[in-house]
Tab-separated table of N, CA and C in Angstrom:
chain	number	residue	atom	x	y	z
A	206	UNK	N	5.680	-17.907	27.627
A	206	UNK	CA	5.344	-17.329	26.347
A	206	UNK	C	6.340	-16.198	26.070
A	207	UNK	N	6.832	-16.151	24.885
A	207	UNK	CA	7.795	-15.127	24.509
A	207	UNK	C	7.101	-13.782	24.300
A	208	UNK	N	7.875	-12.727	24.392
A	208	UNK	CA	7.336	-11.377	24.255
A	208	UNK	C	6.596	-11.199	22.938
A	209	UNK	N	7.178	-11.681	21.844
A	209	UNK	CA	6.536	-11.548	20.535
A	209	UNK	C	5.177	-12.238	20.526
A	210	UNK	N	5.112	-13.438	21.097
A	210	UNK	CA	3.851	-14.176	21.127
A	210	UNK	C	2.802	-13.429	21.943
A	211	UNK	N	3.223	-12.824	23.050
A	211	UNK	CA	2.275	-12.053	23.865
A	211	UNK	C	1.730	-10.875	23.067
A	212	UNK	N	2.600	-10.210	22.324
A	212	UNK	CA	2.145	-9.078	21.520
A	212	UNK	C	1.157	-9.534	20.451
A	213	UNK	N	1.466	-10.620	19.783
A	213	UNK	CA	0.592	-11.121	18.718
A	213	UNK	C	-0.765	-11.533	19.276
A	214	UNK	N	-0.768	-12.254	20.384
A	214	UNK	CA	-2.040	-12.736	20.924
A	214	UNK	C	-2.856	-11.624	21.568
A	215	UNK	N	-2.233	-10.493	21.899
A	215	UNK	CA	-2.989	-9.382	22.488
A	215	UNK	C	-3.603	-8.468	21.428
A	216	UNK	N	-3.206	-8.621	20.177
A	216	UNK	CA	-3.694	-7.719	19.129
A	216	UNK	C	-5.216	-7.743	18.943
A	217	UNK	N	-5.872	-8.906	18.950
A	217	UNK	CA	-7.331	-8.878	18.787
A	217	UNK	C	-8.035	-8.089	19.894
A	218	UNK	N	-7.592	-8.234	21.139
A	218	UNK	CA	-8.247	-7.479	22.208
A	218	UNK	C	-7.967	-5.989	22.075
A	219	UNK	N	-6.792	-5.637	21.586
A	219	UNK	CA	-6.491	-4.225	21.348
A	219	UNK	C	-7.376	-3.675	20.231
A	220	UNK	N	-7.581	-4.462	19.194
A	220	UNK	CA	-8.446	-4.025	18.091
A	220	UNK	C	-9.884	-3.848	18.573
A	221	UNK	N	-10.335	-4.726	19.469
A	221	UNK	CA	-11.681	-4.579	20.034
A	221	UNK	C	-11.801	-3.286	20.829
A	222	UNK	N	-10.770	-2.953	21.585
A	222	UNK	CA	-10.780	-1.714	22.367
A	222	UNK	C	-10.824	-0.495	21.446
A	223	UNK	N	-10.057	-0.538	20.368
A	223	UNK	CA	-10.060	0.563	19.393
A	223	UNK	C	-11.436	0.679	18.744
A	224	UNK	N	-12.024	-0.454	18.401
A	224	UNK	CA	-13.353	-0.457	17.787
A	224	UNK	C	-14.378	0.174	18.729
A	225	UNK	N	-14.378	-0.249	19.987
A	225	UNK	CA	-15.344	0.279	20.953
A	225	UNK	C	-15.161	1.779	21.166
A	226	UNK	N	-13.921	2.212	21.308
A	226	UNK	CA	-13.656	3.637	21.532
A	226	UNK	C	-14.112	4.472	20.341
A	227	UNK	N	-13.854	3.989	19.153
A	227	UNK	CA	-14.226	4.759	17.969
A	227	UNK	C	-15.725	4.732	17.703
A	228	UNK	N	-16.385	3.638	18.050
A	228	UNK	CA	-17.853	3.618	17.923
A	228	UNK	C	-18.467	4.643	18.872
A	229	UNK	N	-17.903	4.736	20.078
A	229	UNK	CA	-18.401	5.723	21.038
A	229	UNK	C	-18.161	7.139	20.521
A	230	UNK	N	-16.991	7.392	19.974
A	230	UNK	CA	-16.686	8.717	19.420
A	230	UNK	C	-17.597	9.036	18.236
A	231	UNK	N	-17.864	8.044	17.400
A	231	UNK	CA	-18.711	8.266	16.225
A	231	UNK	C	-20.137	8.643	16.627
A	232	UNK	N	-20.571	8.191	17.787
A	232	UNK	CA	-21.929	8.472	18.251
A	232	UNK	C	-22.008	9.726	19.127
A	233	UNK	N	-20.876	10.298	19.465
A	233	UNK	CA	-20.817	11.451	20.372
A	233	UNK	C	-21.210	12.731	19.629
A	234	UNK	N	-22.414	13.199	19.882
A	234	UNK	CA	-22.932	14.382	19.186
A	234	UNK	C	-22.226	15.673	19.596
A	235	UNK	N	-21.436	15.628	20.663
A	235	UNK	CA	-20.705	16.834	21.059
A	235	UNK	C	-19.470	17.057	20.184
A	236	UNK	N	-19.090	16.043	19.415
A	236	UNK	CA	-17.952	16.177	18.500
A	236	UNK	C	-18.421	16.754	17.165
A	237	UNK	N	-17.497	17.322	16.443
A	237	UNK	CA	-17.835	17.857	15.117
A	237	UNK	C	-18.146	16.703	14.166
A	238	UNK	N	-18.838	17.022	13.104
A	238	UNK	CA	-19.148	16.011	12.090
A	238	UNK	C	-17.862	15.391	11.546
A	239	UNK	N	-16.855	16.212	11.304
A	239	UNK	CA	-15.583	15.699	10.775
A	239	UNK	C	-14.946	14.709	11.748
A	240	UNK	N	-14.978	15.023	13.046
A	240	UNK	CA	-14.401	14.110	14.036
A	240	UNK	C	-15.188	12.806	14.101
A	241	UNK	N	-16.511	12.901	14.004
A	241	UNK	CA	-17.330	11.685	14.019
A	241	UNK	C	-17.080	10.842	12.773
A	242	UNK	N	-16.858	11.497	11.643
A	242	UNK	CA	-16.563	10.760	10.410
A	242	UNK	C	-15.213	10.052	10.506
A	243	UNK	N	-14.227	10.708	11.092
A	243	UNK	CA	-12.922	10.068	11.295
A	243	UNK	C	-13.080	8.867	12.219
A	244	UNK	N	-13.853	9.028	13.285
A	244	UNK	CA	-14.075	7.921	14.216
A	244	UNK	C	-14.776	6.757	13.523
A	245	UNK	N	-15.735	7.057	12.656
A	245	UNK	CA	-16.425	6.007	11.902
A	245	UNK	C	-15.446	5.265	11.004
A	246	UNK	N	-14.595	6.008	10.333
A	246	UNK	CA	-13.585	5.393	9.466
A	246	UNK	C	-12.616	4.535	10.277
A	247	UNK	N	-12.189	5.050	11.428
A	247	UNK	CA	-11.277	4.289	12.284
A	247	UNK	C	-11.947	3.016	12.814
A	248	UNK	N	-13.231	3.111	13.137
A	248	UNK	CA	-13.966	1.931	13.598
A	248	UNK	C	-14.058	0.889	12.490
A	249	UNK	N	-14.283	1.341	11.264
A	249	UNK	CA	-14.333	0.409	10.131
A	249	UNK	C	-12.981	-0.269	9.941
A	250	UNK	N	-11.902	0.472	10.133
A	250	UNK	CA	-10.565	-0.113	10.033
A	250	UNK	C	-10.329	-1.154	11.109
A	251	UNK	N	-10.744	-0.850	12.332
A	251	UNK	CA	-10.589	-1.810	13.427
A	251	UNK	C	-11.422	-3.058	13.166
A	252	UNK	N	-12.621	-2.866	12.609
A	252	UNK	CA	-13.473	-4.016	12.272
A	252	UNK	C	-12.804	-4.885	11.213
A	253	UNK	N	-12.154	-4.258	10.252
A	253	UNK	CA	-11.445	-5.013	9.211
A	253	UNK	C	-10.290	-5.809	9.805
A	254	UNK	N	-9.572	-5.202	10.734
A	254	UNK	CA	-8.466	-5.902	11.397
A	254	UNK	C	-9.004	-7.109	12.158
A	255	UNK	N	-10.123	-6.937	12.844
A	255	UNK	CA	-10.725	-8.068	13.562
A	255	UNK	C	-11.128	-9.176	12.596
A	256	UNK	N	-11.614	-8.803	11.428
A	256	UNK	CA	-11.956	-9.803	10.416
A	256	UNK	C	-10.739	-10.589	9.973
A	257	UNK	N	-9.615	-9.907	9.846
A	257	UNK	CA	-8.371	-10.594	9.480
A	257	UNK	C	-7.983	-11.577	10.569
A	258	UNK	N	-8.050	-11.138	11.824
A	258	UNK	CA	-7.701	-12.044	12.921
A	258	UNK	C	-8.642	-13.241	12.966
A	259	UNK	N	-9.931	-12.998	12.733
A	259	UNK	CA	-10.890	-14.105	12.714
A	259	UNK	C	-10.550	-15.107	11.618
A	260	UNK	N	-10.127	-14.615	10.473
A	260	UNK	CA	-9.805	-15.524	9.374
A	260	UNK	C	-8.513	-16.289	9.634
A	261	UNK	N	-7.644	-15.720	10.439
A	261	UNK	CA	-6.379	-16.386	10.756
A	261	UNK	C	-6.551	-17.441	11.835
A	262	UNK	N	-7.597	-17.313	12.632
A	262	UNK	CA	-7.839	-18.244	13.735
A	262	UNK	C	-6.572	-18.415	14.575
A	263	UNK	N	-6.131	-17.308	15.167
A	263	UNK	CA	-4.911	-17.343	15.975
A	263	UNK	C	-5.028	-18.384	17.079
A	264	UNK	N	-4.014	-19.171	17.214
A	264	UNK	CA	-3.948	-20.204	18.228
A	264	UNK	C	-2.932	-19.767	19.280
A	265	UNK	N	-3.385	-19.435	20.512
A	265	UNK	CA	-2.453	-18.953	21.524
A	265	UNK	C	-1.343	-19.951	21.860
A	266	UNK	N	-1.558	-21.220	21.634
A	266	UNK	CA	-0.546	-22.224	21.930
A	266	UNK	C	0.440	-22.449	20.803
A	267	UNK	N	0.239	-21.772	19.684
A	267	UNK	CA	1.110	-21.947	18.521
A	267	UNK	C	2.493	-21.393	18.799
A	268	UNK	N	3.509	-22.109	18.360
A	268	UNK	CA	4.899	-21.655	18.505
A	268	UNK	C	5.369	-21.052	17.203
A	269	UNK	N	5.943	-19.860	17.286
A	269	UNK	CA	6.470	-19.179	16.099
A	269	UNK	C	7.885	-19.610	15.831
């Protein structure tokens, strides 16, 4: 698999990691309200990216 293909196929798992981290930050009461709001916004962005990947139905065997 070429480097570009590895990067493309790893993006959904990276987006999931970003989503999980930001959901945890959004729920962390030790953070300021502003920080939790930023985390919520970032989580929504990661969720949107995952939706895009789901709609694309990335095929790991696809050749670019």
